[in-house]
Amino acid sequence: MNILITGACGGMGHACVKLLSEKGHNIYALDRKISEKIDGVKYYEVDVTNMDSILNVYDLLKKDDITLDAIIHFAGIYYLDSLVEIEEEMIKKVFDINFFGIYRVNKVFLPLLHKNSKIIITSSELAPLDPLPFTGLYGISKSTVEKYAYSLRMELNLLNIKVAIIRPGAVKTSLLDVSMKSLDDFCNKTKLYKCNATNFKKVVDSVEAKNISAEKVARIALKILKSKRPRYIYNINRNFLLRILSFLPKRFQVFIIKTIIK
């Protein structure tokens, strides 16, 4: 198979590139900064927020008459802040990478996908849940991605192209470290939620303590590629307590969260 992978040098992306290349697939790896190259993999420096950057790679592949069997999306950004303190530019940046980056890559490379090919999009366990305080922006961006992905699945099914979502909980990658740093930064800078942020950090620490390896996510991607009729959602390592909380009536959720982190 010829497979295009975004965020290919990040934790999950790198693990997927490694596994799929070991299985004999041809990998076209895209990332903003190239590091930890794997032999036999073709790497391209691509910023998913820049359409020209994406088009440059498309032109190279088209020139070599390369068609694609799959596109796998791992490019993404995590950012944590309160919705009344966050700067507007940061909101735009999160959506530009997490949502519009996926949209741009799919739109540009669609002509290279043949029938029975697949698009795999990485989401988050937070996407289907009611947003939590301070992680709202990230959760909202991932919820948007899943709405987009479902509509895309409906449309591309008419073209015999399958769309699937991988929805992981905490994964042990550099992104996990970034999320913890983002939380620490928020706790230090917020002017409205000093006590709340500190208590919320304890909750997040306990949730993210149970994490899985990036290789497990890569194996899910391989499973989807092998499937003739892949499911829409592949859940992995979702937090049971977060799911229970989201099932409760809204007023109970608000009360519980306030009780825990006030």
Tab-separated table of C-alpha atoms in Angstrom:
chain	number	residue	atom	x	y	z
A	1	MET	CA	0.000	0.000	0.000
A	2	ASN	CA	0.952	3.640	-0.537
A	3	ILE	CA	0.078	5.523	2.660
A	4	LEU	CA	0.274	9.233	3.441
A	5	ILE	CA	0.713	10.033	7.151
A	6	THR	CA	0.555	13.490	8.743
A	7	GLY	CA	2.197	14.271	12.078
A	8	ALA	CA	4.553	11.468	11.094
A	9	CYS	CA	7.366	12.412	13.467
A	10	GLY	CA	5.199	12.739	16.566
A	11	GLY	CA	4.670	9.868	19.005
A	12	MET	CA	1.661	8.162	17.428
A	13	GLY	CA	2.666	9.149	13.907
A	14	HIS	CA	6.212	7.836	14.309
A	15	ALA	CA	4.944	4.555	15.772
A	16	CYS	CA	2.529	4.139	12.868
A	17	VAL	CA	5.189	4.952	10.264
A	18	LYS	CA	7.522	2.416	11.870
A	19	LEU	CA	4.941	-0.368	12.042
A	20	LEU	CA	3.542	0.116	8.552
A	21	SER	CA	6.971	0.425	6.938
A	22	GLU	CA	8.009	-2.810	8.680
A	23	LYS	CA	4.933	-4.447	7.119
A	24	GLY	CA	6.225	-3.499	3.695
A	25	HIS	CA	4.031	-0.488	2.935
A	26	ASN	CA	5.284	2.602	1.124
A	27	ILE	CA	5.024	5.560	3.492
A	28	TYR	CA	4.913	9.232	2.559
A	29	ALA	CA	5.526	10.957	5.870
A	30	LEU	CA	4.499	14.576	6.442
A	31	ASP	CA	5.485	16.716	9.407
A	32	ARG	CA	6.339	20.323	10.170
A	33	LYS	CA	9.787	19.303	11.395
A	34	ILE	CA	11.432	16.061	10.296
A	35	SER	CA	13.185	14.011	12.986
A	36	GLU	CA	13.936	10.342	13.682
A	37	LYS	CA	13.870	9.235	10.069
A	38	ILE	CA	13.143	5.596	9.303
A	39	ASP	CA	14.955	3.928	6.410
A	40	GLY	CA	12.854	3.519	3.300
A	41	VAL	CA	10.302	6.162	4.294
A	42	LYS	CA	9.925	9.292	2.168
A	43	TYR	CA	9.711	12.405	4.356
A	44	TYR	CA	8.361	15.833	3.466
A	45	GLU	CA	8.372	19.008	5.546
A	46	VAL	CA	4.752	20.137	5.523
A	47	ASP	CA	2.839	22.659	7.600
A	48	VAL	CA	-0.821	21.595	7.534
A	49	THR	CA	-1.858	25.212	8.154
A	50	ASN	CA	-0.251	26.242	4.867
A	51	MET	CA	-2.041	25.188	1.691
A	52	ASP	CA	0.982	25.871	-0.535
A	53	SER	CA	3.058	23.555	1.651
A	54	ILE	CA	0.529	20.764	1.149
A	55	LEU	CA	0.163	21.419	-2.579
A	56	ASN	CA	3.926	21.136	-3.071
A	57	VAL	CA	3.861	17.514	-1.878
A	58	TYR	CA	0.748	16.764	-3.916
A	59	ASP	CA	2.522	18.003	-7.052
A	60	LEU	CA	5.550	15.812	-6.306
A	61	LEU	CA	3.459	12.672	-5.852
A	62	LYS	CA	1.311	13.391	-8.885
A	63	LYS	CA	4.410	13.992	-11.007
A	64	ASP	CA	5.632	10.494	-10.067
A	65	ASP	CA	2.188	8.985	-10.856
A	66	ILE	CA	1.735	7.863	-7.253
A	67	THR	CA	-1.741	6.915	-6.067
A	68	LEU	CA	-2.701	6.442	-2.424
A	69	ASP	CA	-4.354	3.569	-0.608
A	70	ALA	CA	-4.798	5.549	2.601
A	71	ILE	CA	-4.361	8.856	4.401
A	72	ILE	CA	-3.772	8.718	8.156
A	73	HIS	CA	-4.022	11.896	10.225
A	74	PHE	CA	-1.941	12.335	13.378
A	75	ALA	CA	-1.053	16.041	13.114
A	76	GLY	CA	-2.580	17.923	16.030
A	77	ILE	CA	-2.043	20.358	18.872
A	78	TYR	CA	-3.108	20.292	22.516
A	79	TYR	CA	-3.745	23.507	24.412
A	80	LEU	CA	-5.424	24.110	27.740
A	81	ASP	CA	-6.857	27.403	28.999
A	82	SER	CA	-10.045	28.954	30.292
A	83	LEU	CA	-12.492	30.100	27.630
A	84	VAL	CA	-12.669	33.615	29.106
A	85	GLU	CA	-8.898	34.113	29.370
A	86	ILE	CA	-7.578	32.492	26.202
A	87	GLU	CA	-6.394	34.754	23.386
A	88	GLU	CA	-8.407	34.664	20.161
A	89	GLU	CA	-5.304	33.883	18.102
A	90	MET	CA	-4.753	30.690	20.083
A	91	ILE	CA	-8.314	29.561	19.420
A	92	LYS	CA	-7.728	30.099	15.703
A	93	LYS	CA	-4.414	28.219	15.856
A	94	VAL	CA	-5.933	25.138	17.535
A	95	PHE	CA	-8.709	24.925	14.942
A	96	ASP	CA	-6.310	25.678	12.097
A	97	ILE	CA	-4.244	22.605	12.974
A	98	ASN	CA	-6.746	20.179	14.519
A	99	PHE	CA	-9.605	20.729	12.069
A	100	PHE	CA	-8.593	22.737	9.021
A	101	GLY	CA	-5.322	20.801	8.691
A	102	ILE	CA	-7.320	17.603	8.200
A	103	TYR	CA	-9.713	19.334	5.817
A	104	ARG	CA	-6.864	20.739	3.682
A	105	VAL	CA	-4.963	17.447	3.375
A	106	ASN	CA	-8.097	15.472	2.476
A	107	LYS	CA	-9.211	18.049	-0.083
A	108	VAL	CA	-5.819	18.244	-1.778
A	109	PHE	CA	-4.953	14.535	-1.867
A	110	LEU	CA	-8.422	13.164	-2.652
A	111	PRO	CA	-7.634	12.906	-6.408
A	112	LEU	CA	-4.800	10.489	-5.570
A	113	LEU	CA	-7.065	8.136	-3.599
A	114	HIS	CA	-8.438	5.231	-5.594
A	115	LYS	CA	-11.569	3.186	-4.940
A	116	ASN	CA	-11.575	1.157	-1.724
A	117	SER	CA	-8.966	3.439	-0.161
A	118	LYS	CA	-9.259	4.722	3.413
A	119	ILE	CA	-8.952	7.925	5.421
A	120	ILE	CA	-8.136	7.448	9.106
A	121	ILE	CA	-8.503	10.410	11.456
A	122	THR	CA	-7.202	10.522	15.025
A	123	SER	CA	-9.630	12.116	17.461
A	124	SER	CA	-9.764	12.039	21.277
A	125	GLU	CA	-11.759	10.393	24.035
A	126	LEU	CA	-12.950	13.924	24.895
A	127	ALA	CA	-14.672	14.396	21.519
A	128	PRO	CA	-17.988	12.636	22.325
A	129	LEU	CA	-18.094	13.818	25.951
A	130	ASP	CA	-19.522	16.995	27.404
A	131	PRO	CA	-16.649	19.513	27.580
A	132	LEU	CA	-14.758	19.787	30.845
A	133	PRO	CA	-13.481	23.069	32.274
A	134	PHE	CA	-10.173	24.335	30.888
A	135	THR	CA	-9.956	21.550	28.267
A	136	GLY	CA	-12.959	22.991	26.436
A	137	LEU	CA	-11.118	24.331	23.397
A	138	TYR	CA	-9.329	21.043	22.686
A	139	GLY	CA	-12.543	19.048	23.216
A	140	ILE	CA	-14.538	21.399	20.985
A	141	SER	CA	-11.947	21.131	18.200
A	142	LYS	CA	-12.033	17.318	18.375
A	143	SER	CA	-15.845	17.264	18.470
A	144	THR	CA	-15.791	19.364	15.312
A	145	VAL	CA	-13.385	16.883	13.732
A	146	GLU	CA	-15.741	13.985	14.475
A	147	LYS	CA	-18.775	15.785	13.022
A	148	TYR	CA	-16.708	16.528	9.935
A	149	ALA	CA	-15.447	12.940	9.745
A	150	TYR	CA	-18.940	11.458	9.938
A	151	SER	CA	-20.236	13.702	7.175
A	152	LEU	CA	-17.122	12.932	5.134
A	153	ARG	CA	-17.708	9.203	5.680
A	154	MET	CA	-21.243	9.563	4.312
A	155	GLU	CA	-20.061	11.473	1.257
A	156	LEU	CA	-16.958	9.455	0.402
A	157	ASN	CA	-18.814	6.171	0.839
A	158	LEU	CA	-20.567	7.145	-2.388
A	159	LEU	CA	-17.101	7.101	-3.986
A	160	ASN	CA	-16.138	3.799	-2.331
A	161	ILE	CA	-13.674	5.491	0.026
A	162	LYS	CA	-13.915	4.559	3.724
A	163	VAL	CA	-13.461	6.969	6.630
A	164	ALA	CA	-12.689	5.803	10.177
A	165	ILE	CA	-11.903	7.474	13.492
A	166	ILE	CA	-9.379	6.360	16.112
A	167	ARG	CA	-10.499	7.741	19.471
A	168	PRO	CA	-7.723	7.211	22.061
A	169	GLY	CA	-7.518	8.159	25.692
A	170	ALA	CA	-4.159	9.103	27.210
A	171	VAL	CA	-1.242	7.933	25.066
A	172	LYS	CA	2.355	7.995	26.271
A	173	THR	CA	3.896	10.388	23.763
A	174	SER	CA	5.482	13.822	23.773
A	175	LEU	CA	1.931	15.185	23.391
A	176	LEU	CA	1.173	13.855	26.867
A	177	ASP	CA	4.125	15.855	28.174
A	178	VAL	CA	2.867	18.886	26.246
A	179	SER	CA	-0.579	18.535	27.816
A	180	MET	CA	0.910	18.452	31.306
A	181	LYS	CA	3.070	21.495	30.556
A	182	SER	CA	0.038	23.295	29.148
A	183	LEU	CA	-1.835	22.551	32.367
A	184	ASP	CA	1.081	23.763	34.492
A	185	ASP	CA	1.316	26.963	32.436
A	186	PHE	CA	-2.392	27.572	32.865
A	187	CYS	CA	-2.223	27.030	36.627
A	188	ASN	CA	0.597	29.566	36.848
A	189	LYS	CA	-0.918	32.282	34.677
A	190	THR	CA	-4.674	32.168	35.336
A	191	LYS	CA	-6.001	35.124	37.340
A	192	LEU	CA	-9.521	33.773	37.827
A	193	TYR	CA	-9.077	30.118	38.766
A	194	LYS	CA	-6.067	29.740	41.070
A	195	CYS	CA	-7.593	27.236	43.490
A	196	ASN	CA	-9.716	25.577	40.816
A	197	ALA	CA	-6.794	25.053	38.445
A	198	THR	CA	-4.624	23.438	41.110
A	199	ASN	CA	-7.380	21.000	42.072
A	200	PHE	CA	-8.184	20.305	38.430
A	201	LYS	CA	-4.537	19.424	37.833
A	202	LYS	CA	-4.848	16.630	40.404
A	203	VAL	CA	-7.811	15.223	38.487
A	204	VAL	CA	-5.968	15.378	35.159
A	205	ASP	CA	-2.870	13.766	36.678
A	206	SER	CA	-4.953	10.812	37.856
A	207	VAL	CA	-6.668	10.431	34.471
A	208	GLU	CA	-3.472	10.624	32.419
A	209	ALA	CA	-1.561	8.311	34.754
A	210	LYS	CA	-3.282	5.409	32.994
A	211	ASN	CA	-1.798	5.726	29.523
A	212	ILE	CA	-1.009	3.356	26.693
A	213	SER	CA	1.874	3.137	24.249
A	214	ALA	CA	1.765	4.791	20.831
A	215	GLU	CA	2.369	1.350	19.321
A	216	LYS	CA	-1.112	0.244	20.403
A	217	VAL	CA	-2.628	3.106	18.402
A	218	ALA	CA	-0.469	2.137	15.419
A	219	ARG	CA	-1.819	-1.421	15.599
A	220	ILE	CA	-5.373	-0.061	15.468
A	221	ALA	CA	-4.473	1.879	12.317
A	222	LEU	CA	-3.075	-1.333	10.785
A	223	LYS	CA	-6.278	-3.183	11.705
A	224	ILE	CA	-8.363	-0.550	9.929
A	225	LEU	CA	-6.188	-0.749	6.827
A	226	LYS	CA	-6.665	-4.518	6.691
A	227	SER	CA	-10.435	-4.359	7.148
A	228	LYS	CA	-12.682	-4.451	4.082
A	229	ARG	CA	-15.476	-2.766	6.008
A	230	PRO	CA	-13.933	-0.772	8.863
A	231	ARG	CA	-16.069	0.570	11.672
A	232	TYR	CA	-16.481	4.318	11.989
A	233	ILE	CA	-15.145	4.549	15.572
A	234	TYR	CA	-12.273	2.615	17.181
A	235	ASN	CA	-12.094	3.431	20.901
A	236	ILE	CA	-8.942	2.705	22.878
A	237	ASN	CA	-8.076	3.416	26.526
A	238	ARG	CA	-11.092	5.630	27.213
A	239	ASN	CA	-11.486	6.695	30.831
A	240	PHE	CA	-14.457	5.015	32.514
A	241	LEU	CA	-15.123	7.819	35.013
A	242	LEU	CA	-15.164	10.492	32.306
A	243	ARG	CA	-17.748	8.489	30.378
A	244	ILE	CA	-19.917	8.003	33.466
A	245	LEU	CA	-19.757	11.715	34.224
A	246	SER	CA	-20.883	12.605	30.718
A	247	PHE	CA	-23.923	10.306	30.996
A	248	LEU	CA	-25.231	12.221	34.019
A	249	PRO	CA	-27.739	15.077	33.699
A	250	LYS	CA	-26.040	18.380	32.944
A	251	ARG	CA	-26.845	19.961	36.301
A	252	PHE	CA	-25.258	16.995	38.122
A	253	GLN	CA	-22.137	17.263	35.998
A	254	VAL	CA	-21.762	20.942	36.832
A	255	PHE	CA	-22.324	20.257	40.529
A	256	ILE	CA	-19.820	17.376	40.631
A	257	ILE	CA	-17.100	19.297	38.815
A	258	LYS	CA	-17.596	22.320	41.054
A	259	THR	CA	-17.435	20.111	44.158
A	260	ILE	CA	-14.227	18.419	43.000
A	261	ILE	CA	-12.204	21.405	41.853
A	262	LYS	CA	-13.628	24.375	43.776
